[in-house]
Coordinates of C-alpha atoms in Angstrom, one line a residue:
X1 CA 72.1 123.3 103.1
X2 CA 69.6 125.7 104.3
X3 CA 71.2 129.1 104.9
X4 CA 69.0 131.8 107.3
X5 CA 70.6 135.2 106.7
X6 CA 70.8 137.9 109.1
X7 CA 69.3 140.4 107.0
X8 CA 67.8 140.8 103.7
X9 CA 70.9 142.1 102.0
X10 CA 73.0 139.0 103.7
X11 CA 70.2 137.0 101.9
X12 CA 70.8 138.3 98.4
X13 CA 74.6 138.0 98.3
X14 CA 74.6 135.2 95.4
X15 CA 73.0 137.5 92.9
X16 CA 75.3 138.8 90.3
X17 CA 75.2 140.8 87.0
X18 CA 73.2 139.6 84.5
X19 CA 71.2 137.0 86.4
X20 CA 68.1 136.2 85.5
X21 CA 65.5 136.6 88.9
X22 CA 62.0 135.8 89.6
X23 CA 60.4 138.0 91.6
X24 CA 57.5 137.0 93.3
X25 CA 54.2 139.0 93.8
X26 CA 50.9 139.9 92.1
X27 CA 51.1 143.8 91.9
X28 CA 51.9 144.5 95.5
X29 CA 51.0 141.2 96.8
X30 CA 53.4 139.1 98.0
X31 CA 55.8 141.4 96.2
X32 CA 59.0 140.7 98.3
X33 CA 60.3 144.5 98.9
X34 CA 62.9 144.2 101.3
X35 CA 64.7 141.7 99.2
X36 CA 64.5 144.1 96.2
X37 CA 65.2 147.1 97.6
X38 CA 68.5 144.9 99.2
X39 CA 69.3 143.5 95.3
X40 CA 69.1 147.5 94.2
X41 CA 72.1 148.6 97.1
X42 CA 73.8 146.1 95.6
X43 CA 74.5 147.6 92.6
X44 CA 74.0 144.9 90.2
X45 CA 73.1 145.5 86.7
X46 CA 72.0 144.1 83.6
X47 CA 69.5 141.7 85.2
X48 CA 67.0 139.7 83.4
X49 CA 63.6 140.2 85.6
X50 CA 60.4 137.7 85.4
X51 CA 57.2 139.2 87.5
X52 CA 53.8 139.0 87.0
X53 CA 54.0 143.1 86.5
X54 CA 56.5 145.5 85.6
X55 CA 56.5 147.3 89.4
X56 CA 54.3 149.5 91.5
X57 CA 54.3 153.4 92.1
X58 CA 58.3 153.7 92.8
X59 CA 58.8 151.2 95.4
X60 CA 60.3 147.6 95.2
X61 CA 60.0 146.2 91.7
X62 CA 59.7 150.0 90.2
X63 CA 62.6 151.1 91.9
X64 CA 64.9 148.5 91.1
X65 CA 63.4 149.8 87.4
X66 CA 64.4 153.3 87.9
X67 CA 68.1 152.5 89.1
X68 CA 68.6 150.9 85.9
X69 CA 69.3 148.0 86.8
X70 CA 67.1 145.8 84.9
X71 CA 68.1 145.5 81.0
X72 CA 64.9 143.1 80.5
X73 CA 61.8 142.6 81.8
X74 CA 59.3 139.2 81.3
X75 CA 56.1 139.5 82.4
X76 CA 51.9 139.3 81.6
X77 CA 51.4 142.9 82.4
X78 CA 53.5 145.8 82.2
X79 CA 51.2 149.0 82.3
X80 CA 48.7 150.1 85.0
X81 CA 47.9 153.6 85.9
X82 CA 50.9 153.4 88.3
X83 CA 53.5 151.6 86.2
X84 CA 54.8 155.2 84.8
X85 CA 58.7 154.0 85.4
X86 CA 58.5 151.1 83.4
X87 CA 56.5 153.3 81.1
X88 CA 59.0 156.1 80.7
X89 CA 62.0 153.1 80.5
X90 CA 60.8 151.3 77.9
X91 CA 59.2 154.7 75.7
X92 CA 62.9 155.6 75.6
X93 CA 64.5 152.5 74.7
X94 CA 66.0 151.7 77.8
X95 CA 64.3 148.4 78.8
X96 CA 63.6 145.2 76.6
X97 CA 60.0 143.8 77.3
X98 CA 59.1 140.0 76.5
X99 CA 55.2 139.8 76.7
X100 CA 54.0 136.8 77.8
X101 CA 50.3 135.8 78.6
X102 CA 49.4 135.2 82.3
X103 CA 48.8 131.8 81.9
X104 CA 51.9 130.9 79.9
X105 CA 54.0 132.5 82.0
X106 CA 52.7 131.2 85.1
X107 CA 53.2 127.3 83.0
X108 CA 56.8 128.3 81.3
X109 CA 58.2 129.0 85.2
X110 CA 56.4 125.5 86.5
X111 CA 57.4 123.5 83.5
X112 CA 61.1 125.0 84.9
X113 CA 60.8 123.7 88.0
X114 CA 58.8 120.7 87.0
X115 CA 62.0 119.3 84.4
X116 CA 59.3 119.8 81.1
X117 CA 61.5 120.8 78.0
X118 CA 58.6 122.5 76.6
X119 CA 54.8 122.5 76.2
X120 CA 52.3 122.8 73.6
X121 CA 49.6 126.0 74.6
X122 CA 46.8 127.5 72.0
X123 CA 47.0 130.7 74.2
X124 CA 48.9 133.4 71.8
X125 CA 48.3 130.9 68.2
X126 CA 47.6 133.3 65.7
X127 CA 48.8 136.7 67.4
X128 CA 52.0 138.5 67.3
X129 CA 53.1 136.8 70.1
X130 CA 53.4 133.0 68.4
X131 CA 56.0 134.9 65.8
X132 CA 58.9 133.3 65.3
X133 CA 57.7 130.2 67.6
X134 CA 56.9 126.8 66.6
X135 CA 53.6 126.1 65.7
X136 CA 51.4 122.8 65.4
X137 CA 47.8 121.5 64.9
X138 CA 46.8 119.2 67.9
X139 CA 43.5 118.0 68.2
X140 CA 42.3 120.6 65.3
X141 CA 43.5 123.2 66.9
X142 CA 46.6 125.6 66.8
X143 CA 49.2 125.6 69.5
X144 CA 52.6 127.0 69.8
X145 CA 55.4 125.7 71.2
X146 CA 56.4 127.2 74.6
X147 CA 59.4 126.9 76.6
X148 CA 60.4 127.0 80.4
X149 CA 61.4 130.0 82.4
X150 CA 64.2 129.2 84.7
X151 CA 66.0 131.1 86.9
X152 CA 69.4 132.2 88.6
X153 CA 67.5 134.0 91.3
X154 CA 64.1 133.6 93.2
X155 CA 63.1 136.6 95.6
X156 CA 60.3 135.0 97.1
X157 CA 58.1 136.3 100.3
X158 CA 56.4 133.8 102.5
X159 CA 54.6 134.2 106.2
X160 CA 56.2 131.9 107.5
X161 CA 59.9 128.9 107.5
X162 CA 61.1 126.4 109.5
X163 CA 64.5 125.8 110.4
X164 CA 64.4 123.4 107.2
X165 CA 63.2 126.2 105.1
X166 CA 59.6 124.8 104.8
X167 CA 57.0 127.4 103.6
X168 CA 53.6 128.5 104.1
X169 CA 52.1 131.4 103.0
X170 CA 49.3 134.5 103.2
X171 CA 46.4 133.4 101.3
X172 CA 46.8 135.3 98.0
X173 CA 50.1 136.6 98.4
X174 CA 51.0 133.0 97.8
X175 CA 50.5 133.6 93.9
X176 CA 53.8 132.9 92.1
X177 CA 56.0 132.2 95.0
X178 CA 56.0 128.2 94.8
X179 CA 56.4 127.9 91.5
X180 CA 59.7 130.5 91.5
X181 CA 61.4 128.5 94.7
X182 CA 60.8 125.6 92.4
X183 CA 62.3 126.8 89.0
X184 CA 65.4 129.0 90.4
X185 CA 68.9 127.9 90.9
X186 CA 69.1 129.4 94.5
X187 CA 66.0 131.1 95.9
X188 CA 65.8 133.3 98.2
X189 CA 63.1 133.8 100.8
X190 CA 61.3 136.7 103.3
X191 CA 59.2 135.6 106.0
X192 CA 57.6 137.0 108.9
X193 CA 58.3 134.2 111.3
X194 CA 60.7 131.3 111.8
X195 CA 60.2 128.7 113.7
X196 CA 61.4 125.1 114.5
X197 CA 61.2 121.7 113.3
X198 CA 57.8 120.3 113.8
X199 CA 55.9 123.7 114.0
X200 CA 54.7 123.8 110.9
X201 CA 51.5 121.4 110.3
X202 CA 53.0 119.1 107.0
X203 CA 49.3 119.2 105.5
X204 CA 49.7 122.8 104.8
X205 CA 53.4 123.0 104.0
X206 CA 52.9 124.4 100.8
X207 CA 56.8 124.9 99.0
X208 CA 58.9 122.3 100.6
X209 CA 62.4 123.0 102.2
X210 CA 64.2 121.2 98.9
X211 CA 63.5 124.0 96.6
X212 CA 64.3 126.7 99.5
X213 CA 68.4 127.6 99.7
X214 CA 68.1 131.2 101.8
X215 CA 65.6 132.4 104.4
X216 CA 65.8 135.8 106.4
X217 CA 62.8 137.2 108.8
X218 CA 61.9 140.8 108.1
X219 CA 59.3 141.0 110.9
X220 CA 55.5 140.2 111.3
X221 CA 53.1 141.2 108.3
X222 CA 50.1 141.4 109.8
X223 CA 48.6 143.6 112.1
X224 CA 50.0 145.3 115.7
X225 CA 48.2 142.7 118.2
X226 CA 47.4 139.6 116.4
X227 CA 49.8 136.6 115.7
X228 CA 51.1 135.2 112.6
X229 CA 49.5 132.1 112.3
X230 CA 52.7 129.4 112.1
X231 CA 50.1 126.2 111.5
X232 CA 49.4 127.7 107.8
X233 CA 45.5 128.0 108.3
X234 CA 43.4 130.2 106.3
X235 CA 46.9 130.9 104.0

């Protein structure tokens, strides 16, 4: 059953210490920051976080960081010239980081939501990161043995639900969203509009409303004087 929450901090009730959450977003894109700055006033701790990056400047992501809050992050891509609070976190032993290649990482969080055990990838054979892992000639070449990333929590941000919990979303800010709703126990969804039943074109439904367990509407993302498109063209 599809709950709508009445604000983002409503929306992000189930989380609890130590949960392990996807967070959605590509750097800043469709980074969903008013359902992490809601996670951060809830005081949880000891969360297990899987992102693309390891957070922007000192908002969303990076400020969850610098409440300490996080005890590990997994992601493709923790330093950037504007990742200094991960940077100062981890230089001080206060964060764990599990490295993973984009690729992989974007695979180990479908194969989650897909039911796959596990997967064969050469990406990382040979390198520090295949340590540890198992390892197999296929074909004459070297893979390692990868498995899925699931989740307690997906924070997700999308343009736009229906009252089933359908999504679309805002051409590139799509990026990891689908793929988190899919692999999460419960995820949890911004959007900019809601709208009923029958709104929303099916050809362009991109996550469908079975893998979507909370919605809340944070307000329009686009510019003052234009619509949100609701029909999922040009998304």
């Amino acid at each position: 059953m599809l709950t709508i929450a009445a604000d983002p901090d409503e929306a992000v009730a189930p989380i609890k210490d130590g949960d392990t959450v996807l967070i959605g977003g590509f750097g800043t894109a469709g980074q969903p920051m008013e359902l992490i700055d809601a996670v951060r006033r809830t005081g949880v701790k000891d969360l297990t976080v899987v992102n693309n990056n390891a957070g922007n400047g000192e908002q969303g992501l990076a400020a969850l960081l610098a409440a300490g809050q996080v005890r590990k992050i997994i992601c493709s891509f923790p330093r950037q010239s504007d990742s200094q609070i991960f940077d100062g976190l981890y230089r001080a032993g206060k964060i764990e980081l599990e490295l993973v290649p984009q690729g992989n990482l974007a695979e180990r969080i479908r194969a989650a939501g897909a039911g796959i055990g596990a997967f064969f990838t050469p990406t990382g054979a040979g390198t520090p990161l295949a340590e540890g892992k198992e390892t197999r000639e296929i074909n004459g070449r070297l893979q390692v043995l990868e498995y899925p990333i699931a989740g307690d929590i997906a924070l997700v941000k999308a343009l736009t639900a229906d009252q089933r919990g359908n999504l679309v979303y805002r051409k590139t800010a799509r990026n990891f969203g689908p793929i988190m709703a899919a692999a999460a126990t419960t995820s949890v969804v911004q959007v900019s509009d809601l709208v009923e039943i029958g709104q929303l074109d099916p050809e362009v439904i991109v996550t469908p409303g079975i893998y979507v367990d909370r919605v809340v509407r944070v307000g329009h993302a686009v510019a003052a004087g234009t619509e949100a498109p609701s029909t999922g063209e040009g998304q």
